[in-house]
């Protein structure tokens, strides 16, 4: 059984570009909200994003949407 290749940073950013800020309705990548995205050898992604406002009421929505976008990539095991 072969181990799936891990997605590159560019592939992860492309997946995240499909996630829109729920209030501004623009991609989080276009808004500069992605601070960092890294993946370890086990497929665990560490994602840090900037929120558009302190105490963002849509934080849970952004967390869910970004996690779903990354988990859809082959090789990603957790976010």
PDB file of N, CA and C in Angstrom:
ATOM      1  N   UNK A   1       0.847  -1.178   0.000  1.00  0.00           N
ATOM      2  CA  UNK A   1       0.000   0.000   0.000  1.00  0.00           C
ATOM      3  C   UNK A   1       0.892   1.241   0.000  1.00  0.00           C
ATOM      4  N   UNK A   2       0.675   2.143  -0.927  1.00  0.00           N
ATOM      5  CA  UNK A   2       1.502   3.346  -1.008  1.00  0.00           C
ATOM      6  C   UNK A   2       0.903   4.471  -0.174  1.00  0.00           C
ATOM      7  N   UNK A   3       1.771   5.295   0.322  1.00  0.00           N
ATOM      8  CA  UNK A   3       1.363   6.448   1.119  1.00  0.00           C
ATOM      9  C   UNK A   3       1.086   7.607   0.159  1.00  0.00           C
ATOM     10  N   UNK A   4      -0.074   8.287   0.313  1.00  0.00           N
ATOM     11  CA  UNK A   4      -0.356   9.403  -0.597  1.00  0.00           C
ATOM     12  C   UNK A   4       0.642  10.543  -0.400  1.00  0.00           C
ATOM     13  N   UNK A   5       0.948  11.205  -1.501  1.00  0.00           N
ATOM     14  CA  UNK A   5       1.840  12.363  -1.436  1.00  0.00           C
ATOM     15  C   UNK A   5       1.159  13.478  -0.662  1.00  0.00           C
ATOM     16  N   UNK A   6       1.946  14.224   0.063  1.00  0.00           N
ATOM     17  CA  UNK A   6       1.404  15.352   0.816  1.00  0.00           C
ATOM     18  C   UNK A   6       1.240  16.548  -0.113  1.00  0.00           C
ATOM     19  N   UNK A   7       0.175  17.334   0.084  1.00  0.00           N
ATOM     20  CA  UNK A   7      -0.017  18.509  -0.763  1.00  0.00           C
ATOM     21  C   UNK A   7       1.031  19.583  -0.471  1.00  0.00           C
ATOM     22  N   UNK A   8       1.417  20.293  -1.504  1.00  0.00           N
ATOM     23  CA  UNK A   8       2.365  21.398  -1.345  1.00  0.00           C
ATOM     24  C   UNK A   8       1.651  22.601  -0.732  1.00  0.00           C
ATOM     25  N   UNK A   9       2.430  23.578  -0.329  1.00  0.00           N
ATOM     26  CA  UNK A   9       1.859  24.820   0.210  1.00  0.00           C
ATOM     27  C   UNK A   9       0.968  25.477  -0.837  1.00  0.00           C
ATOM     28  N   UNK A  10       1.404  25.479  -2.094  1.00  0.00           N
ATOM     29  CA  UNK A  10       0.608  26.092  -3.162  1.00  0.00           C
ATOM     30  C   UNK A  10      -0.733  25.388  -3.342  1.00  0.00           C
ATOM     31  N   UNK A  11      -0.731  24.067  -3.257  1.00  0.00           N
ATOM     32  CA  UNK A  11      -1.981  23.308  -3.384  1.00  0.00           C
ATOM     33  C   UNK A  11      -2.913  23.646  -2.221  1.00  0.00           C
ATOM     34  N   UNK A  12      -2.354  23.746  -1.014  1.00  0.00           N
ATOM     35  CA  UNK A  12      -3.184  24.086   0.146  1.00  0.00           C
ATOM     36  C   UNK A  12      -3.743  25.501   0.007  1.00  0.00           C
ATOM     37  N   UNK A  13      -2.931  26.432  -0.477  1.00  0.00           N
ATOM     38  CA  UNK A  13      -3.419  27.805  -0.670  1.00  0.00           C
ATOM     39  C   UNK A  13      -4.504  27.864  -1.744  1.00  0.00           C
ATOM     40  N   UNK A  14      -4.383  27.043  -2.776  1.00  0.00           N
ATOM     41  CA  UNK A  14      -5.423  26.990  -3.803  1.00  0.00           C
ATOM     42  C   UNK A  14      -6.729  26.493  -3.197  1.00  0.00           C
ATOM     43  N   UNK A  15      -6.657  25.469  -2.345  1.00  0.00           N
ATOM     44  CA  UNK A  15      -7.859  24.970  -1.668  1.00  0.00           C
ATOM     45  C   UNK A  15      -8.459  26.055  -0.778  1.00  0.00           C
ATOM     46  N   UNK A  16      -7.606  26.790  -0.071  1.00  0.00           N
ATOM     47  CA  UNK A  16      -8.093  27.851   0.814  1.00  0.00           C
ATOM     48  C   UNK A  16      -8.647  29.040   0.035  1.00  0.00           C
ATOM     49  N   UNK A  17      -8.240  29.198  -1.210  1.00  0.00           N
ATOM     50  CA  UNK A  17      -8.752  30.318  -2.017  1.00  0.00           C
ATOM     51  C   UNK A  17     -10.232  30.151  -2.349  1.00  0.00           C
ATOM     52  N   UNK A  18     -10.761  28.961  -2.110  1.00  0.00           N
ATOM     53  CA  UNK A  18     -12.184  28.708  -2.343  1.00  0.00           C
ATOM     54  C   UNK A  18     -13.030  29.017  -1.104  1.00  0.00           C
ATOM     55  N   UNK A  19     -12.350  29.370  -0.002  1.00  0.00           N
ATOM     56  CA  UNK A  19     -13.040  29.719   1.243  1.00  0.00           C
ATOM     57  C   UNK A  19     -13.211  31.229   1.292  1.00  0.00           C
ATOM     58  N   UNK A  20     -14.448  31.663   1.370  1.00  0.00           N
ATOM     59  CA  UNK A  20     -14.743  33.096   1.447  1.00  0.00           C
ATOM     60  C   UNK A  20     -14.937  33.536   2.890  1.00  0.00           C
ATOM     61  N   UNK A  21     -14.497  34.751   3.194  1.00  0.00           N
ATOM     62  CA  UNK A  21     -14.838  35.368   4.470  1.00  0.00           C
ATOM     63  C   UNK A  21     -16.357  35.516   4.464  1.00  0.00           C
ATOM     64  N   UNK A  22     -17.053  35.001   5.486  1.00  0.00           N
ATOM     65  CA  UNK A  22     -18.518  35.018   5.472  1.00  0.00           C
ATOM     66  C   UNK A  22     -19.140  36.414   5.487  1.00  0.00           C
ATOM     67  N   UNK A  23     -18.425  37.397   5.995  1.00  0.00           N
ATOM     68  CA  UNK A  23     -18.982  38.755   6.049  1.00  0.00           C
ATOM     69  C   UNK A  23     -18.602  39.580   4.825  1.00  0.00           C
ATOM     70  N   UNK A  24     -17.345  39.501   4.411  1.00  0.00           N
ATOM     71  CA  UNK A  24     -16.861  40.314   3.295  1.00  0.00           C
ATOM     72  C   UNK A  24     -17.147  39.632   1.952  1.00  0.00           C
ATOM     73  N   UNK A  25     -17.291  38.302   1.996  1.00  0.00           N
ATOM     74  CA  UNK A  25     -17.611  37.496   0.810  1.00  0.00           C
ATOM     75  C   UNK A  25     -16.529  37.551  -0.266  1.00  0.00           C
ATOM     76  N   UNK A  26     -15.300  37.528   0.186  1.00  0.00           N
ATOM     77  CA  UNK A  26     -14.150  37.430  -0.714  1.00  0.00           C
ATOM     78  C   UNK A  26     -13.262  36.314  -0.185  1.00  0.00           C
ATOM     79  N   UNK A  27     -12.455  35.701  -1.061  1.00  0.00           N
ATOM     80  CA  UNK A  27     -11.570  34.619  -0.613  1.00  0.00           C
ATOM     81  C   UNK A  27     -10.603  35.082   0.477  1.00  0.00           C
ATOM     82  N   UNK A  28     -10.411  34.213   1.470  1.00  0.00           N
ATOM     83  CA  UNK A  28      -9.517  34.576   2.575  1.00  0.00           C
ATOM     84  C   UNK A  28      -8.086  34.772   2.093  1.00  0.00           C
ATOM     85  N   UNK A  29      -7.707  34.101   1.021  1.00  0.00           N
ATOM     86  CA  UNK A  29      -6.357  34.288   0.473  1.00  0.00           C
ATOM     87  C   UNK A  29      -6.225  35.661  -0.174  1.00  0.00           C
ATOM     88  N   UNK A  30      -7.271  36.112  -0.838  1.00  0.00           N
ATOM     89  CA  UNK A  30      -7.263  37.431  -1.483  1.00  0.00           C
ATOM     90  C   UNK A  30      -7.229  38.550  -0.446  1.00  0.00           C
ATOM     91  N   UNK A  31      -7.827  38.299   0.705  1.00  0.00           N
ATOM     92  CA  UNK A  31      -7.877  39.297   1.777  1.00  0.00           C
ATOM     93  C   UNK A  31      -6.614  39.291   2.642  1.00  0.00           C
ATOM     94  N   UNK A  32      -5.683  38.382   2.364  1.00  0.00           N
ATOM     95  CA  UNK A  32      -4.445  38.309   3.148  1.00  0.00           C
ATOM     96  C   UNK A  32      -4.644  37.750   4.542  1.00  0.00           C
ATOM     97  N   UNK A  33      -5.676  36.932   4.717  1.00  0.00           N
ATOM     98  CA  UNK A  33      -5.991  36.403   6.040  1.00  0.00           C
ATOM     99  C   UNK A  33      -5.166  35.174   6.421  1.00  0.00           C
ATOM    100  N   UNK A  34      -4.555  34.504   5.449  1.00  0.00           N
ATOM    101  CA  UNK A  34      -3.770  33.302   5.746  1.00  0.00           C
ATOM    102  C   UNK A  34      -2.381  33.731   6.211  1.00  0.00           C
ATOM    103  N   UNK A  35      -2.135  33.527   7.503  1.00  0.00           N
ATOM    104  CA  UNK A  35      -0.837  33.893   8.083  1.00  0.00           C
ATOM    105  C   UNK A  35       0.198  32.819   7.766  1.00  0.00           C
ATOM    106  N   UNK A  36      -0.185  31.553   7.950  1.00  0.00           N
ATOM    107  CA  UNK A  36       0.718  30.445   7.644  1.00  0.00           C
ATOM    108  C   UNK A  36      -0.083  29.171   7.427  1.00  0.00           C
ATOM    109  N   UNK A  37       0.478  28.283   6.615  1.00  0.00           N
ATOM    110  CA  UNK A  37      -0.100  26.954   6.415  1.00  0.00           C
ATOM    111  C   UNK A  37       1.060  25.993   6.170  1.00  0.00           C
ATOM    112  N   UNK A  38       1.156  24.980   7.028  1.00  0.00           N
ATOM    113  CA  UNK A  38       2.250  24.010   6.960  1.00  0.00           C
ATOM    114  C   UNK A  38       1.678  22.621   7.192  1.00  0.00           C
ATOM    115  N   UNK A  39       2.345  21.621   6.639  1.00  0.00           N
ATOM    116  CA  UNK A  39       1.916  20.236   6.830  1.00  0.00           C
ATOM    117  C   UNK A  39       3.108  19.415   7.296  1.00  0.00           C
ATOM    118  N   UNK A  40       2.865  18.518   8.269  1.00  0.00           N
ATOM    119  CA  UNK A  40       3.960  17.663   8.729  1.00  0.00           C
ATOM    120  C   UNK A  40       3.929  16.332   7.974  1.00  0.00           C
ATOM    121  N   UNK A  41       4.881  15.469   8.264  1.00  0.00           N
ATOM    122  CA  UNK A  41       5.010  14.200   7.543  1.00  0.00           C
ATOM    123  C   UNK A  41       3.830  13.260   7.760  1.00  0.00           C
ATOM    124  N   UNK A  42       3.062  13.477   8.822  1.00  0.00           N
ATOM    125  CA  UNK A  42       1.897  12.636   9.111  1.00  0.00           C
ATOM    126  C   UNK A  42       0.626  13.167   8.449  1.00  0.00           C
ATOM    127  N   UNK A  43       0.720  14.317   7.775  1.00  0.00           N
ATOM    128  CA  UNK A  43      -0.450  14.879   7.109  1.00  0.00           C
ATOM    129  C   UNK A  43      -1.249  15.849   7.958  1.00  0.00           C
ATOM    130  N   UNK A  44      -0.693  16.236   9.115  1.00  0.00           N
ATOM    131  CA  UNK A  44      -1.385  17.202   9.979  1.00  0.00           C
ATOM    132  C   UNK A  44      -1.046  18.616   9.511  1.00  0.00           C
ATOM    133  N   UNK A  45      -2.098  19.390   9.225  1.00  0.00           N
ATOM    134  CA  UNK A  45      -1.910  20.762   8.761  1.00  0.00           C
ATOM    135  C   UNK A  45      -2.021  21.720   9.937  1.00  0.00           C
ATOM    136  N   UNK A  46      -1.086  22.645  10.005  1.00  0.00           N
ATOM    137  CA  UNK A  46      -1.121  23.726  10.989  1.00  0.00           C
ATOM    138  C   UNK A  46      -1.448  24.997  10.207  1.00  0.00           C
ATOM    139  N   UNK A  47      -2.616  25.559  10.474  1.00  0.00           N
ATOM    140  CA  UNK A  47      -3.095  26.739   9.760  1.00  0.00           C
ATOM    141  C   UNK A  47      -3.302  27.882  10.744  1.00  0.00           C
ATOM    142  N   UNK A  48      -2.789  29.041  10.398  1.00  0.00           N
ATOM    143  CA  UNK A  48      -3.030  30.249  11.192  1.00  0.00           C
ATOM    144  C   UNK A  48      -3.624  31.295  10.259  1.00  0.00           C
ATOM    145  N   UNK A  49      -4.748  31.877  10.680  1.00  0.00           N
ATOM    146  CA  UNK A  49      -5.364  32.933   9.877  1.00  0.00           C
ATOM    147  C   UNK A  49      -5.601  34.164  10.741  1.00  0.00           C
ATOM    148  N   UNK A  50      -5.555  35.318  10.083  1.00  0.00           N
ATOM    149  CA  UNK A  50      -5.906  36.575  10.728  1.00  0.00           C
ATOM    150  C   UNK A  50      -7.409  36.763  10.584  1.00  0.00           C
ATOM    151  N   UNK A  51      -8.073  37.168  11.649  1.00  0.00           N
ATOM    152  CA  UNK A  51      -9.499  37.484  11.573  1.00  0.00           C
ATOM    153  C   UNK A  51      -9.653  38.950  11.183  1.00  0.00           C
ATOM    154  N   UNK A  52     -10.727  39.253  10.459  1.00  0.00           N
ATOM    155  CA  UNK A  52     -10.916  40.626   9.985  1.00  0.00           C
ATOM    156  C   UNK A  52     -11.274  41.582  11.115  1.00  0.00           C
ATOM    157  N   UNK A  53     -11.892  41.064  12.178  1.00  0.00           N
ATOM    158  CA  UNK A  53     -12.212  41.885  13.349  1.00  0.00           C
ATOM    159  C   UNK A  53     -11.923  41.082  14.609  1.00  0.00           C
ATOM    160  N   UNK A  54     -11.529  41.767  15.670  1.00  0.00           N
ATOM    161  CA  UNK A  54     -11.305  41.112  16.945  1.00  0.00           C
ATOM    162  C   UNK A  54     -12.628  40.541  17.450  1.00  0.00           C
ATOM    163  N   UNK A  55     -12.599  39.315  17.939  1.00  0.00           N
ATOM    164  CA  UNK A  55     -13.827  38.693  18.421  1.00  0.00           C
ATOM    165  C   UNK A  55     -14.779  38.359  17.288  1.00  0.00           C
ATOM    166  N   UNK A  56     -14.239  38.030  16.139  1.00  0.00           N
ATOM    167  CA  UNK A  56     -15.017  37.764  14.928  1.00  0.00           C
ATOM    168  C   UNK A  56     -16.157  36.781  15.209  1.00  0.00           C
ATOM    169  N   UNK A  57     -17.401  37.190  14.949  1.00  0.00           N
ATOM    170  CA  UNK A  57     -18.535  36.308  15.211  1.00  0.00           C
ATOM    171  C   UNK A  57     -18.592  35.117  14.252  1.00  0.00           C
ATOM    172  N   UNK A  58     -17.842  35.179  13.174  1.00  0.00           N
ATOM    173  CA  UNK A  58     -17.846  34.099  12.184  1.00  0.00           C
ATOM    174  C   UNK A  58     -16.628  33.181  12.313  1.00  0.00           C
ATOM    175  N   UNK A  59     -15.948  33.247  13.456  1.00  0.00           N
ATOM    176  CA  UNK A  59     -14.750  32.434  13.663  1.00  0.00           C
ATOM    177  C   UNK A  59     -15.047  30.947  13.484  1.00  0.00           C
ATOM    178  N   UNK A  60     -16.147  30.466  14.047  1.00  0.00           N
ATOM    179  CA  UNK A  60     -16.490  29.047  13.933  1.00  0.00           C
ATOM    180  C   UNK A  60     -16.747  28.652  12.482  1.00  0.00           C
ATOM    181  N   UNK A  61     -17.398  29.527  11.732  1.00  0.00           N
ATOM    182  CA  UNK A  61     -17.663  29.260  10.318  1.00  0.00           C
ATOM    183  C   UNK A  61     -16.355  29.185   9.545  1.00  0.00           C
ATOM    184  N   UNK A  62     -15.451  30.121   9.791  1.00  0.00           N
ATOM    185  CA  UNK A  62     -14.149  30.111   9.122  1.00  0.00           C
ATOM    186  C   UNK A  62     -13.346  28.862   9.486  1.00  0.00           C
ATOM    187  N   UNK A  63     -13.387  28.473  10.742  1.00  0.00           N
ATOM    188  CA  UNK A  63     -12.678  27.271  11.187  1.00  0.00           C
ATOM    189  C   UNK A  63     -13.215  26.047  10.460  1.00  0.00           C
ATOM    190  N   UNK A  64     -14.524  25.917  10.408  1.00  0.00           N
ATOM    191  CA  UNK A  64     -15.148  24.775   9.730  1.00  0.00           C
ATOM    192  C   UNK A  64     -14.815  24.770   8.239  1.00  0.00           C
ATOM    193  N   UNK A  65     -14.982  25.912   7.581  1.00  0.00           N
ATOM    194  CA  UNK A  65     -14.777  25.982   6.134  1.00  0.00           C
ATOM    195  C   UNK A  65     -13.322  25.738   5.736  1.00  0.00           C
ATOM    196  N   UNK A  66     -12.385  26.301   6.496  1.00  0.00           N
ATOM    197  CA  UNK A  66     -10.972  26.086   6.169  1.00  0.00           C
ATOM    198  C   UNK A  66     -10.575  24.634   6.433  1.00  0.00           C
ATOM    199  N   UNK A  67     -11.058  24.069   7.525  1.00  0.00           N
ATOM    200  CA  UNK A  67     -10.762  22.662   7.822  1.00  0.00           C
ATOM    201  C   UNK A  67     -11.303  21.752   6.730  1.00  0.00           C
ATOM    202  N   UNK A  68     -12.543  21.967   6.318  1.00  0.00           N
ATOM    203  CA  UNK A  68     -13.149  21.142   5.270  1.00  0.00           C
ATOM    204  C   UNK A  68     -12.385  21.257   3.955  1.00  0.00           C
ATOM    205  N   UNK A  69     -11.954  22.462   3.606  1.00  0.00           N
ATOM    206  CA  UNK A  69     -11.217  22.666   2.354  1.00  0.00           C
ATOM    207  C   UNK A  69      -9.897  21.899   2.366  1.00  0.00           C
ATOM    208  N   UNK A  70      -9.209  21.921   3.492  1.00  0.00           N
ATOM    209  CA  UNK A  70      -7.916  21.241   3.582  1.00  0.00           C
ATOM    210  C   UNK A  70      -8.070  19.729   3.727  1.00  0.00           C
ATOM    211  N   UNK A  71      -9.071  19.288   4.486  1.00  0.00           N
ATOM    212  CA  UNK A  71      -9.285  17.852   4.667  1.00  0.00           C
ATOM    213  C   UNK A  71      -9.704  17.163   3.372  1.00  0.00           C
ATOM    214  N   UNK A  72     -10.198  17.917   2.412  1.00  0.00           N
ATOM    215  CA  UNK A  72     -10.579  17.351   1.111  1.00  0.00           C
ATOM    216  C   UNK A  72      -9.353  16.997   0.264  1.00  0.00           C
ATOM    217  N   UNK A  73      -8.182  17.484   0.661  1.00  0.00           N
ATOM    218  CA  UNK A  73      -6.953  17.218  -0.092  1.00  0.00           C
ATOM    219  C   UNK A  73      -6.381  15.852   0.281  1.00  0.00           C
ATOM    220  N   UNK A  74      -5.941  15.115  -0.727  1.00  0.00           N
ATOM    221  CA  UNK A  74      -5.323  13.819  -0.490  1.00  0.00           C
ATOM    222  C   UNK A  74      -4.053  13.997   0.334  1.00  0.00           C
ATOM    223  N   UNK A  75      -3.924  13.179   1.375  1.00  0.00           N
ATOM    224  CA  UNK A  75      -2.748  13.223   2.233  1.00  0.00           C
ATOM    225  C   UNK A  75      -2.949  13.999   3.516  1.00  0.00           C
ATOM    226  N   UNK A  76      -3.983  14.842   3.580  1.00  0.00           N
ATOM    227  CA  UNK A  76      -4.251  15.614   4.799  1.00  0.00           C
ATOM    228  C   UNK A  76      -5.050  14.736   5.761  1.00  0.00           C
ATOM    229  N   UNK A  77      -4.532  14.576   6.975  1.00  0.00           N
ATOM    230  CA  UNK A  77      -5.191  13.732   7.968  1.00  0.00           C
ATOM    231  C   UNK A  77      -5.919  14.533   9.040  1.00  0.00           C
ATOM    232  N   UNK A  78      -5.450  15.736   9.312  1.00  0.00           N
ATOM    233  CA  UNK A  78      -6.109  16.588  10.309  1.00  0.00           C
ATOM    234  C   UNK A  78      -5.660  18.027  10.118  1.00  0.00           C
ATOM    235  N   UNK A  79      -6.466  18.930  10.693  1.00  0.00           N
ATOM    236  CA  UNK A  79      -6.166  20.365  10.611  1.00  0.00           C
ATOM    237  C   UNK A  79      -6.230  20.928  12.010  1.00  0.00           C
TER     238      UNK A  79
END
